[in-house]
Coordinates of C-alpha atoms and ligand atoms in Angstrom, one line a residue:
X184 CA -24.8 11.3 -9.7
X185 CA -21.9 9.4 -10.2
X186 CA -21.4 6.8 -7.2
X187 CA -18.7 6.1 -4.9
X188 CA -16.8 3.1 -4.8
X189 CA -16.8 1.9 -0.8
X190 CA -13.7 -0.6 -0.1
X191 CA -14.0 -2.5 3.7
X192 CA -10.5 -3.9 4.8
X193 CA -10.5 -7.1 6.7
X194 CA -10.6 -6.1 10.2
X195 CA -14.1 -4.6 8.5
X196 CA -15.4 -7.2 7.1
X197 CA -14.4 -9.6 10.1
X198 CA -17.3 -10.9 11.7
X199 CA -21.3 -10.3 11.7
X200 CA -21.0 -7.3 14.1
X201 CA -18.8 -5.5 12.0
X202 CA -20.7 -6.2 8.6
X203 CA -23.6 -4.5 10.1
X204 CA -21.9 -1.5 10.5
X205 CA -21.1 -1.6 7.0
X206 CA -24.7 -1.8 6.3
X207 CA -25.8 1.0 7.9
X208 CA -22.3 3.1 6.3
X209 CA -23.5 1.9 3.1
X210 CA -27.1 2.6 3.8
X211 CA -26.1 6.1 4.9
X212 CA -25.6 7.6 1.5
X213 CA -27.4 6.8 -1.9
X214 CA -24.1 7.0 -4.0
X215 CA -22.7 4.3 -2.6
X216 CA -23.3 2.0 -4.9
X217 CA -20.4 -0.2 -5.6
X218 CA -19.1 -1.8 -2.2
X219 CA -15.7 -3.9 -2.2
X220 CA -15.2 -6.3 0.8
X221 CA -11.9 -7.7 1.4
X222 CA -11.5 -11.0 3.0
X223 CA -12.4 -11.5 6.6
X224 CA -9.2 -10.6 8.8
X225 CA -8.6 -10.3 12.6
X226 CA -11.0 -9.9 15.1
X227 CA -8.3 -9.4 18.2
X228 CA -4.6 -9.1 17.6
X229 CA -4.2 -13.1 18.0
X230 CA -6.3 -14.2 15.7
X231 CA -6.3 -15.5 12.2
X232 CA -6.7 -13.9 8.7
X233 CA -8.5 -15.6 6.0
X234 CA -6.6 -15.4 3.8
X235 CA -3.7 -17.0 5.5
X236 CA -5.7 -19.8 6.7
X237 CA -6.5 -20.3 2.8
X238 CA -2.8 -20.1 1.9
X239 CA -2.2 -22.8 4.6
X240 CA -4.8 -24.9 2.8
X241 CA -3.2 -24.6 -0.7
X242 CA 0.2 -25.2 1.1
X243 CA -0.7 -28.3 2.9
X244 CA -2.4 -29.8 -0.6
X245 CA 0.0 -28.8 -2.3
X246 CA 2.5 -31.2 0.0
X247 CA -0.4 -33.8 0.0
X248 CA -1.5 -33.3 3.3
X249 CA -4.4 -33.5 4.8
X250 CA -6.0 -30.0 5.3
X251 CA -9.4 -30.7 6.8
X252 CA -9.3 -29.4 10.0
X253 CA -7.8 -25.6 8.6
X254 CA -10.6 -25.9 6.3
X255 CA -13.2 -26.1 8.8
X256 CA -11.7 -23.0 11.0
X257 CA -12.0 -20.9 7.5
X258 CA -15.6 -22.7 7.0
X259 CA -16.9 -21.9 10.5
X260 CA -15.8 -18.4 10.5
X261 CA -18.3 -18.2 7.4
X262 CA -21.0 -20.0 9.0
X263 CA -20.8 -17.7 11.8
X264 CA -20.7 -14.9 9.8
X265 CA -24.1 -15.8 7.7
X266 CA -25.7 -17.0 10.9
X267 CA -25.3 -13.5 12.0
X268 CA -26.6 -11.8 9.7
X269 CA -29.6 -14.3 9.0
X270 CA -28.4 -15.2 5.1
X271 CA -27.4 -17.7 3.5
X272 CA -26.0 -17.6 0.0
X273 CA -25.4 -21.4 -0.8
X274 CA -22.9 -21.3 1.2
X275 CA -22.6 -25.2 2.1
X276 CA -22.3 -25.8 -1.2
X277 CA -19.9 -23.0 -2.4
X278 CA -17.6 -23.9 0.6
X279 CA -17.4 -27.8 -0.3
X280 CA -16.3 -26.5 -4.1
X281 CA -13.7 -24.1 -2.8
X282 CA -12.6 -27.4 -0.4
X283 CA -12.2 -29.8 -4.0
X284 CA -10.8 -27.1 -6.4
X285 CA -7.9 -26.2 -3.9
X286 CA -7.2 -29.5 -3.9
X287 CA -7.8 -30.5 -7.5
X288 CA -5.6 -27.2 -8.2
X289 CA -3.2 -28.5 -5.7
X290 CA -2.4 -31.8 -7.0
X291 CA -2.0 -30.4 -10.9
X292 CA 0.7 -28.4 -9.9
X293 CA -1.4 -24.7 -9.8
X294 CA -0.5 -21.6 -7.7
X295 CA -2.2 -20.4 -4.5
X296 CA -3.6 -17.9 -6.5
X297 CA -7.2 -19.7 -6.6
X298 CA -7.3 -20.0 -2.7
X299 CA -6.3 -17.3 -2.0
X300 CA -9.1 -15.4 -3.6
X301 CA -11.9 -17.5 -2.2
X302 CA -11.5 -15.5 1.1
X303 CA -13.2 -12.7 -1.1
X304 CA -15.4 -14.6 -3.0
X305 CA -16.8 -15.7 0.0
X306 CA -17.1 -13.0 2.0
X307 CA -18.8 -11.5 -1.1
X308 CA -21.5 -14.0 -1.5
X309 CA -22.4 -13.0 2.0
X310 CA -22.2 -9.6 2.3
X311 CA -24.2 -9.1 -1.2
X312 CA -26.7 -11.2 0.3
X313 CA -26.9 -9.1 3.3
X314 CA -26.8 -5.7 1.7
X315 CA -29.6 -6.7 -1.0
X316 CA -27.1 -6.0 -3.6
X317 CA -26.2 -8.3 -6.9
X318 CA -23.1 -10.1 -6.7
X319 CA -20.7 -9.4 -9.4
X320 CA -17.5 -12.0 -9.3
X321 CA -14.1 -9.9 -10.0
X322 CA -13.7 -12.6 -12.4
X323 CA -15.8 -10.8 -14.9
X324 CA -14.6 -7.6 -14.5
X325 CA -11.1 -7.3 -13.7
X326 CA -8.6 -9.2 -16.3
X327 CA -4.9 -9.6 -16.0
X328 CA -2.4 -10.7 -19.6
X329 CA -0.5 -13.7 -20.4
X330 CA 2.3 -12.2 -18.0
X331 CA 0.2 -11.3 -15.6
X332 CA -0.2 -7.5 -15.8
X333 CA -3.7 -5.6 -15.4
X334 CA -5.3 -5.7 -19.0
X335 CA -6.5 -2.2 -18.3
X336 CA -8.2 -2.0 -21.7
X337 CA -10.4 -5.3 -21.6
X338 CA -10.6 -4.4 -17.5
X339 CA -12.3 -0.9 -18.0
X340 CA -14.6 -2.0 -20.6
X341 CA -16.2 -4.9 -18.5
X342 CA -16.5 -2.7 -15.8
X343 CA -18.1 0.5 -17.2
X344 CA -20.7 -1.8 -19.3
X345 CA -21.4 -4.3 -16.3
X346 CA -21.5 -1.8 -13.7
X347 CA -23.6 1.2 -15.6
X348 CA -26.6 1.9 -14.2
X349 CA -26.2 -0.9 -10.9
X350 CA -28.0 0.2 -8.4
X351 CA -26.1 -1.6 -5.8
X352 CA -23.3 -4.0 -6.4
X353 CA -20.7 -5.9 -4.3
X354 CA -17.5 -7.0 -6.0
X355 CA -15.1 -9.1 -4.1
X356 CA -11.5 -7.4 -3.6
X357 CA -7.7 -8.8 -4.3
X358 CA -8.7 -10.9 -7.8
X359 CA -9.4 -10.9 -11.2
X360 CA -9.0 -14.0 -14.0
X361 CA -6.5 -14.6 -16.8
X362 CA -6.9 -14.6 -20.4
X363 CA -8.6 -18.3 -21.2
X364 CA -5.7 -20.5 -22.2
X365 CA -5.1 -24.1 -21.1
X366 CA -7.0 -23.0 -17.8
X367 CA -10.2 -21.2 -18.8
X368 CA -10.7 -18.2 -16.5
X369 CA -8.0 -19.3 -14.1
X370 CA -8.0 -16.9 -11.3
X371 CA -5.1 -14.5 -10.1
X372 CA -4.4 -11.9 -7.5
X373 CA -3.2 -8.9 -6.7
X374 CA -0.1 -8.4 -4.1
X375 CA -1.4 -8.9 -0.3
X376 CA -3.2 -6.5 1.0
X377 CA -4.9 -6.0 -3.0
X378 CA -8.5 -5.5 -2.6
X379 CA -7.5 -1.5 -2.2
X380 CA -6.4 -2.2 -6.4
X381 CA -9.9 -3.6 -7.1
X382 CA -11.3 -0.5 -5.6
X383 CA -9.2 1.5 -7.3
X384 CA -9.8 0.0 -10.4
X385 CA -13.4 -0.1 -10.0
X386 CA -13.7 3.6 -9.5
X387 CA -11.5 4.6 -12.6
X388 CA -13.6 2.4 -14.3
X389 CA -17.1 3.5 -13.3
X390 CA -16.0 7.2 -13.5
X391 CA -16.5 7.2 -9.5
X392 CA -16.8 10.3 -7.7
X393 CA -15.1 9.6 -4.6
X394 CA -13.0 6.5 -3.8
X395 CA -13.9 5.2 0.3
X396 CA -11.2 2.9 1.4
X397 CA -13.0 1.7 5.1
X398 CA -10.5 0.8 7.5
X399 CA -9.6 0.2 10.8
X400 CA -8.1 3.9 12.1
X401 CA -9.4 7.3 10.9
X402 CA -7.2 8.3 8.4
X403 CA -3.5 8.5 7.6
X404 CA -1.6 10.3 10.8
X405 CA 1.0 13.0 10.8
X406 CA 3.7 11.0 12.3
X407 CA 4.2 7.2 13.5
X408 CA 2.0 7.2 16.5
X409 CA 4.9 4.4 17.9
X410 CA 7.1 7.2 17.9
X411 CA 5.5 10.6 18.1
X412 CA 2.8 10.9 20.8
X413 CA -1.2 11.2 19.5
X414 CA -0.4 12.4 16.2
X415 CA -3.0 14.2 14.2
X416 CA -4.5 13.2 11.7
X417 CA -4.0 14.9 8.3
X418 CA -6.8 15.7 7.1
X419 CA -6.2 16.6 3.5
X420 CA -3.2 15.4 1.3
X421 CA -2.3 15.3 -2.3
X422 CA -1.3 11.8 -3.9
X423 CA 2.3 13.3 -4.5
X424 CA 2.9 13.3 -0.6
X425 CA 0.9 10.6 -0.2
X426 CA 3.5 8.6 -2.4
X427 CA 6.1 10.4 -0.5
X428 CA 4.6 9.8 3.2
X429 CA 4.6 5.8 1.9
X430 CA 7.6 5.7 0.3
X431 CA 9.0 6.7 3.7
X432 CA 7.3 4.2 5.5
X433 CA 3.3 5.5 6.1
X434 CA 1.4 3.1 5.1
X435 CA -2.7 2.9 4.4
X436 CA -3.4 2.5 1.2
X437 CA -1.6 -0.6 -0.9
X438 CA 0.8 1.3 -3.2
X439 CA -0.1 0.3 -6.4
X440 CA -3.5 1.2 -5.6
X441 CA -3.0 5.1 -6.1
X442 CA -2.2 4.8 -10.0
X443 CA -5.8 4.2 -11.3
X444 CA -7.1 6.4 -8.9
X445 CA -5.2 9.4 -9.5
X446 CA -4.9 8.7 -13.3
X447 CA -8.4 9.4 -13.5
X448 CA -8.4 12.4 -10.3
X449 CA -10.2 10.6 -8.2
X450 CA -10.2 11.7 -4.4
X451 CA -9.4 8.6 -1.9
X452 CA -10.8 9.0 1.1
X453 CA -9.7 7.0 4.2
X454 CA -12.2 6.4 6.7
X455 CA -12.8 4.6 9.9
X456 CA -15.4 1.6 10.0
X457 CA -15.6 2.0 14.1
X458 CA -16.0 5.7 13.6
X459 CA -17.8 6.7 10.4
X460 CA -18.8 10.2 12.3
X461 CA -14.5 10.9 11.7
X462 CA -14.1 12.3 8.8
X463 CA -10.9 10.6 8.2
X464 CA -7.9 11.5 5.4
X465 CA -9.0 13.0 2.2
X466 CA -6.4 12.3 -0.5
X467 CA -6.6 14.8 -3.5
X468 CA -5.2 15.1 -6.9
X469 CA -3.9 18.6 -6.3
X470 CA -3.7 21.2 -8.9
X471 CA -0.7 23.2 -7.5
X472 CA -3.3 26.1 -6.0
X473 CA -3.0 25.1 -3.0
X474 CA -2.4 27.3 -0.2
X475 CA 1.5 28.0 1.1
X476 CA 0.2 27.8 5.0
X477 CA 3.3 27.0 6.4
X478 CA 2.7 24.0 8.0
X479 CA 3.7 20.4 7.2
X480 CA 1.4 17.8 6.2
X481 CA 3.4 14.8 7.6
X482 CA 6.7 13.1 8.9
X483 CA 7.9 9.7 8.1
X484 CA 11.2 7.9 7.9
X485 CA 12.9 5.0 8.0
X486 CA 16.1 3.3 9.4
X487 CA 18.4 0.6 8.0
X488 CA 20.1 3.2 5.1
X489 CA 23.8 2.6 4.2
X490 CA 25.1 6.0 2.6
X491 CA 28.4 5.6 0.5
X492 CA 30.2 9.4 0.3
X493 CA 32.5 9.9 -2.9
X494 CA 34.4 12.9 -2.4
X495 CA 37.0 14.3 -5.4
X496 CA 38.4 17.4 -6.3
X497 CA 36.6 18.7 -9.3
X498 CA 34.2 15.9 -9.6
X499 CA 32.0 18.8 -11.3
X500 CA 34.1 19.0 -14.6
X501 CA 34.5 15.8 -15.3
X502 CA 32.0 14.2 -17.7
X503 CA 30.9 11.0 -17.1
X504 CA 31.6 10.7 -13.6
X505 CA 28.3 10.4 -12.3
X506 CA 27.4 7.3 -14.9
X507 CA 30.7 5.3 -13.7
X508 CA 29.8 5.6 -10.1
X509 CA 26.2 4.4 -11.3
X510 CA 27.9 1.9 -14.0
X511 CA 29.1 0.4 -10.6
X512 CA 25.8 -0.3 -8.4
X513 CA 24.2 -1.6 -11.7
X514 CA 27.2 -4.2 -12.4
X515 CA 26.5 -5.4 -8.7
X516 CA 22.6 -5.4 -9.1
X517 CA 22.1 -2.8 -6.4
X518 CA 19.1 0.4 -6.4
X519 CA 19.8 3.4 -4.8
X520 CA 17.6 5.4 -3.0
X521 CA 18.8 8.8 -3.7
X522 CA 21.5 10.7 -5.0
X523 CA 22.3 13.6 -2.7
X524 CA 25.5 15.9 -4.5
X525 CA 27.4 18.7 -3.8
X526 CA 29.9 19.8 -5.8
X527 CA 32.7 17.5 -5.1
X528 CA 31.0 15.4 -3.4
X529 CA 28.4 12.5 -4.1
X530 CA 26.7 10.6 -1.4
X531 CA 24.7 7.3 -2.5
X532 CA 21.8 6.0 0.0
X533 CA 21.0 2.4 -0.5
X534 CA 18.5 0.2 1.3
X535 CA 20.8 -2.0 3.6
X536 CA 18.7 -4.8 1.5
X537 CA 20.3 -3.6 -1.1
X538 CA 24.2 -3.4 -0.2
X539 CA 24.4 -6.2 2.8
X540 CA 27.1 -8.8 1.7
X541 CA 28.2 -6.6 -1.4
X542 CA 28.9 -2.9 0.2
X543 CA 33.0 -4.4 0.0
X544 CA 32.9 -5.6 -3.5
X545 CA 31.0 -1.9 -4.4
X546 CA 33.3 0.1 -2.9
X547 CA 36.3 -1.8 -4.6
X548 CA 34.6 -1.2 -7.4
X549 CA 34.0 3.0 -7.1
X550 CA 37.9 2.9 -6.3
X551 CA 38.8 1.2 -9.3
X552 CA 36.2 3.5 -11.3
X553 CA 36.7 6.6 -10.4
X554 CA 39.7 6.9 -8.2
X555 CA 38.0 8.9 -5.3
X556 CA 40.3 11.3 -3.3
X557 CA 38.1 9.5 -0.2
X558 CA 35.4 7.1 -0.2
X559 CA 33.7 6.4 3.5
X560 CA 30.6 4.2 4.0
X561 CA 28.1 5.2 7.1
X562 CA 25.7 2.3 7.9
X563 CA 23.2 2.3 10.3
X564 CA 21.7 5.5 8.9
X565 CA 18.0 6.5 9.2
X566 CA 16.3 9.0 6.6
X567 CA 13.2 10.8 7.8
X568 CA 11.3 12.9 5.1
X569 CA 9.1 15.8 6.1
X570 CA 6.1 16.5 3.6
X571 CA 4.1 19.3 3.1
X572 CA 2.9 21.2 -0.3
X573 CA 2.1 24.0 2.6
X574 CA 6.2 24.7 2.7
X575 CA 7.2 25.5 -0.6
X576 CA 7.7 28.6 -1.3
X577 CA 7.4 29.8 2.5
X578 CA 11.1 31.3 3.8
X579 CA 12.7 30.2 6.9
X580 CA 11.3 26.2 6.7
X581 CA 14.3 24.5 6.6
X582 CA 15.8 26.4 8.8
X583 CA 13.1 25.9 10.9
X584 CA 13.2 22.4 10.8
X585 CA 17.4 22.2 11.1
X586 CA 16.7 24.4 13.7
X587 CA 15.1 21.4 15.8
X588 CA 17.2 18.8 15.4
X589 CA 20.2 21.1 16.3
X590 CA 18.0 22.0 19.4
X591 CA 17.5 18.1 19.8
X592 CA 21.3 17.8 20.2
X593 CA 21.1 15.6 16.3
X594 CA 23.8 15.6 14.0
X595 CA 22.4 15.7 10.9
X596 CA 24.7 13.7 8.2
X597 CA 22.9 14.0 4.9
X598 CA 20.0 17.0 3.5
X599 CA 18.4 15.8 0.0
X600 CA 15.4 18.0 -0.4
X601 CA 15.0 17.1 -3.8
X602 CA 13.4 19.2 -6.6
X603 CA 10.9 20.8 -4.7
X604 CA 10.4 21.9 -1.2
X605 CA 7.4 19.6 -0.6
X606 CA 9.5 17.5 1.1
X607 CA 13.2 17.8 2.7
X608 CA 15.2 14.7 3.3
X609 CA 17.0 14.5 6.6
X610 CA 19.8 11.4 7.2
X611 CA 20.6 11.2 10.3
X612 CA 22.1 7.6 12.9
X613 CA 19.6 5.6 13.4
X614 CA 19.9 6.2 17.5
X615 CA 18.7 9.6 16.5
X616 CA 15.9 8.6 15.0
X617 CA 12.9 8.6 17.7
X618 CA 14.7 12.2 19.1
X619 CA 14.8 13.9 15.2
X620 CA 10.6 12.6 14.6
X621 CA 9.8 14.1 17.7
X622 CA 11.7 16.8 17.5
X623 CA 10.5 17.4 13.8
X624 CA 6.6 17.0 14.9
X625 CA 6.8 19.4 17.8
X626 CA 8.8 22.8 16.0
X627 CA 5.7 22.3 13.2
X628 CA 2.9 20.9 14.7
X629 CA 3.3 21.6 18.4
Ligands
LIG4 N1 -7.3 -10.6 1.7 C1 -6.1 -10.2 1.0 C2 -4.9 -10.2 1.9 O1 -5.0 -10.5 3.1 C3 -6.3 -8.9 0.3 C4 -6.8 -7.7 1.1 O2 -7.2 -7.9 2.2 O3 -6.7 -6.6 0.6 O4 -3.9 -9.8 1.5

């Protein structure tokens, strides 16, 4: 059997309690084999991430303060943990090396990158400890290049010979090491929130069948449970809406985390530390067979859009005219978002991030570049996308859907539904937005 690659999030991982209901998860099933624990993150909504705690450190040696006393909250959160669960990996010792290296590291002028990572390590140590499993430091198996991209070759080659034939192994999330130059095996890590790569990674690399990523809530949810009351949960999704859902805002698995996995077709499953009875979100590679149910699989969206509208009178027919209205975001250093057109008409939706103390210069520059008969800026816009491989190809969905929002009393001031019906693009003023998800969620899901 191939194993499955178990990932526990912080808020998983954060305290003796909670490791011992990873135990019994990974006890549960003999294919669980390769277990990656992130750092140790909050126990209650006020209190304190490792890993920021460990940035702190890094940051007040790097200023050549003392950092003692943050050092000992990290070290006593560990202590804690191990006293729990009756182990003890060294951990005196480990923790006293992790205290001089960030401050050797510190004091030559290195990144965070090393102190960072310990809150993995560490955790690591433990939890193999606890889980009677070997230890394999990310280190060895996960290798970034001189400009710090994943060296997938070297990367999947460690892992599949290191980790064939493991019977159980824990690999600390969120780091790897760099190629040996003037700092042999320096370490480096992944974007916050990165021990979902490592997983990923792992599981392309040991062929896994399923990818677990253990978190705090059972799965990815239909709508933004701030907005829309007790959304469902989907239960099945294909990585296309999933990068569609998180583009627009959903968030649950770290984005650059879906690559490996669905390279290699790998289904991610999201699941619920506090409730492993759920069976949480199944994400799916999706061969294009799926069934046209009629339903939607999700809604998300997000405010702060500016969208510029070009309009001219047989924009159509003249060549060009698209690449000069481009020609002029690129010259300011500004992405758009999307390209809604109609046919003489343009509309350009950029992040506010994007446009805010250059939307003037921009649209002095479309003027002078292609002379639009008018030119009208809208900020304050919202976009909300809903998602479903279950609409295309079903009649009536759109209207449906504008349907809604006219029922909803929402002016609706842009439509991009982009190639495919899986998902259709509403803009609409961001006072609308709460009104148009609800009104969305209830005409499809009830
Ligand atoms: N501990 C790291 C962070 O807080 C990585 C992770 O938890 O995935 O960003």
């Amino acid at each position: 059997m191939q194993p499955k690659v178990s990932k526990f999030g912080g808020t998983s991982v954060a305290d003796a309690d909670m490791i011992r209901k990873v135990k019994a998860i990974v006890d549960a099933d003999a294919d669980r084999r390769i277990v990656v624990p992130s750092a140790p993150g909050k126990r209650s909504k006020e209190d304190q991430k490792v890993t920021d705690l460990l940035y702190l450190c890094h940051e007040h040696a790097r200023q050549k303060l003392p950092f003692d006393e943050v050092f000992t909250l990290i070290a006593q959160r560990y202590k804690d943990i191990a006293a729990g669960l009756g182990v003890d990996p060294g951990l005196n010792r480990h923790l006293n090396t992790v205290q001089e290296s960030i401050a050797r590291i510190a004091s030559a002028g290195g990144g965070s990158d090393y102190a960072a990572s310990r809150g993995e390590f560490l955790n690591g140590l433990i939890i193999a400890e606890f889980l009677e499993a070997e230890f394999i430091d990310a280190a060895e198996l996960i290798f970034f290049d001189e400009r710090g991209r994943l060296d997938e070759d070297k990367t999947y080659r460690e892992i599949g010979e290191r980790l064939k034939g493991v019977k159980r192994a824990v690999v600390p999330g969120f780091y790897g090491s760099l190629p040996d130059g003037e700092t042999p095996g320096a370490i480096k890590t992944f974007s916050r929130g990165g021990s979902d790569i490592t997983g990923a990674v792992l599981a392309r690399g040991v062929g896994a069948s399923l990818y677990e990523n253990w978190t705090d809530v059972s799965g990815l949810l239909m709508a933004d449970p701030r907005v829309v009351d007790n959304p469902k949960t989907i239960a099945e999704l294909t990585y296309r809406e999933l990068r569609e859902l998180a583009y627009m805002g959903a968030t649950v698995l770290h984005d650059e985390a879906i690559f490996p996995v669905r390279h290699a077709g790998i289904p991610v499953n999201i699941r619920n530390t506090n409730r492993p009875e759920d069976a949480g979100t199944m994400i799916v590679p999706g061969n294009g067979s799926e069934k046209h149910t009629g339903t939607i699989t999700g809604i998300a969206g997000r405010k702060d859009f500016t969208v510029i509208a070009i309009e001219k009178a047989m924009m159509n027919a003249q060549i060009g005219f698209g690449r000069r209205v481009l020609s002029v975001l690129e010259d300011h250093g500004v992405s758009f978002e999307h390209l809604p057109s109609g046919i003489d008409t343009m509309s350009l939706v950029v992040a506010d991030g994007q446009i805010d103390g250059k939307l003037d210069e921009v649209l002095e520059g479309l003027r002078v570049e292609v002379h639009p008969d008018s030119l009208e800026a809208t900020p304050q816009m919202a976009l909300i996308a809903t998602v479903g491989r279950g609409m295309t190809h079903i009649p009536g969905m759109a209207a449906k859907l504008f349907g809604a929002l006219s029922q909803a009393d929402v002016n609706i001031r842009m439509i991009d539904q982009g190639s495919s019906e899986l998902n259709i693009i509403v803009g609409v003023h961001a006072e609308d937005f709460e009104t148009a998800m609800r009104a969305i969620y209830k005409v499809f899901v009830g």
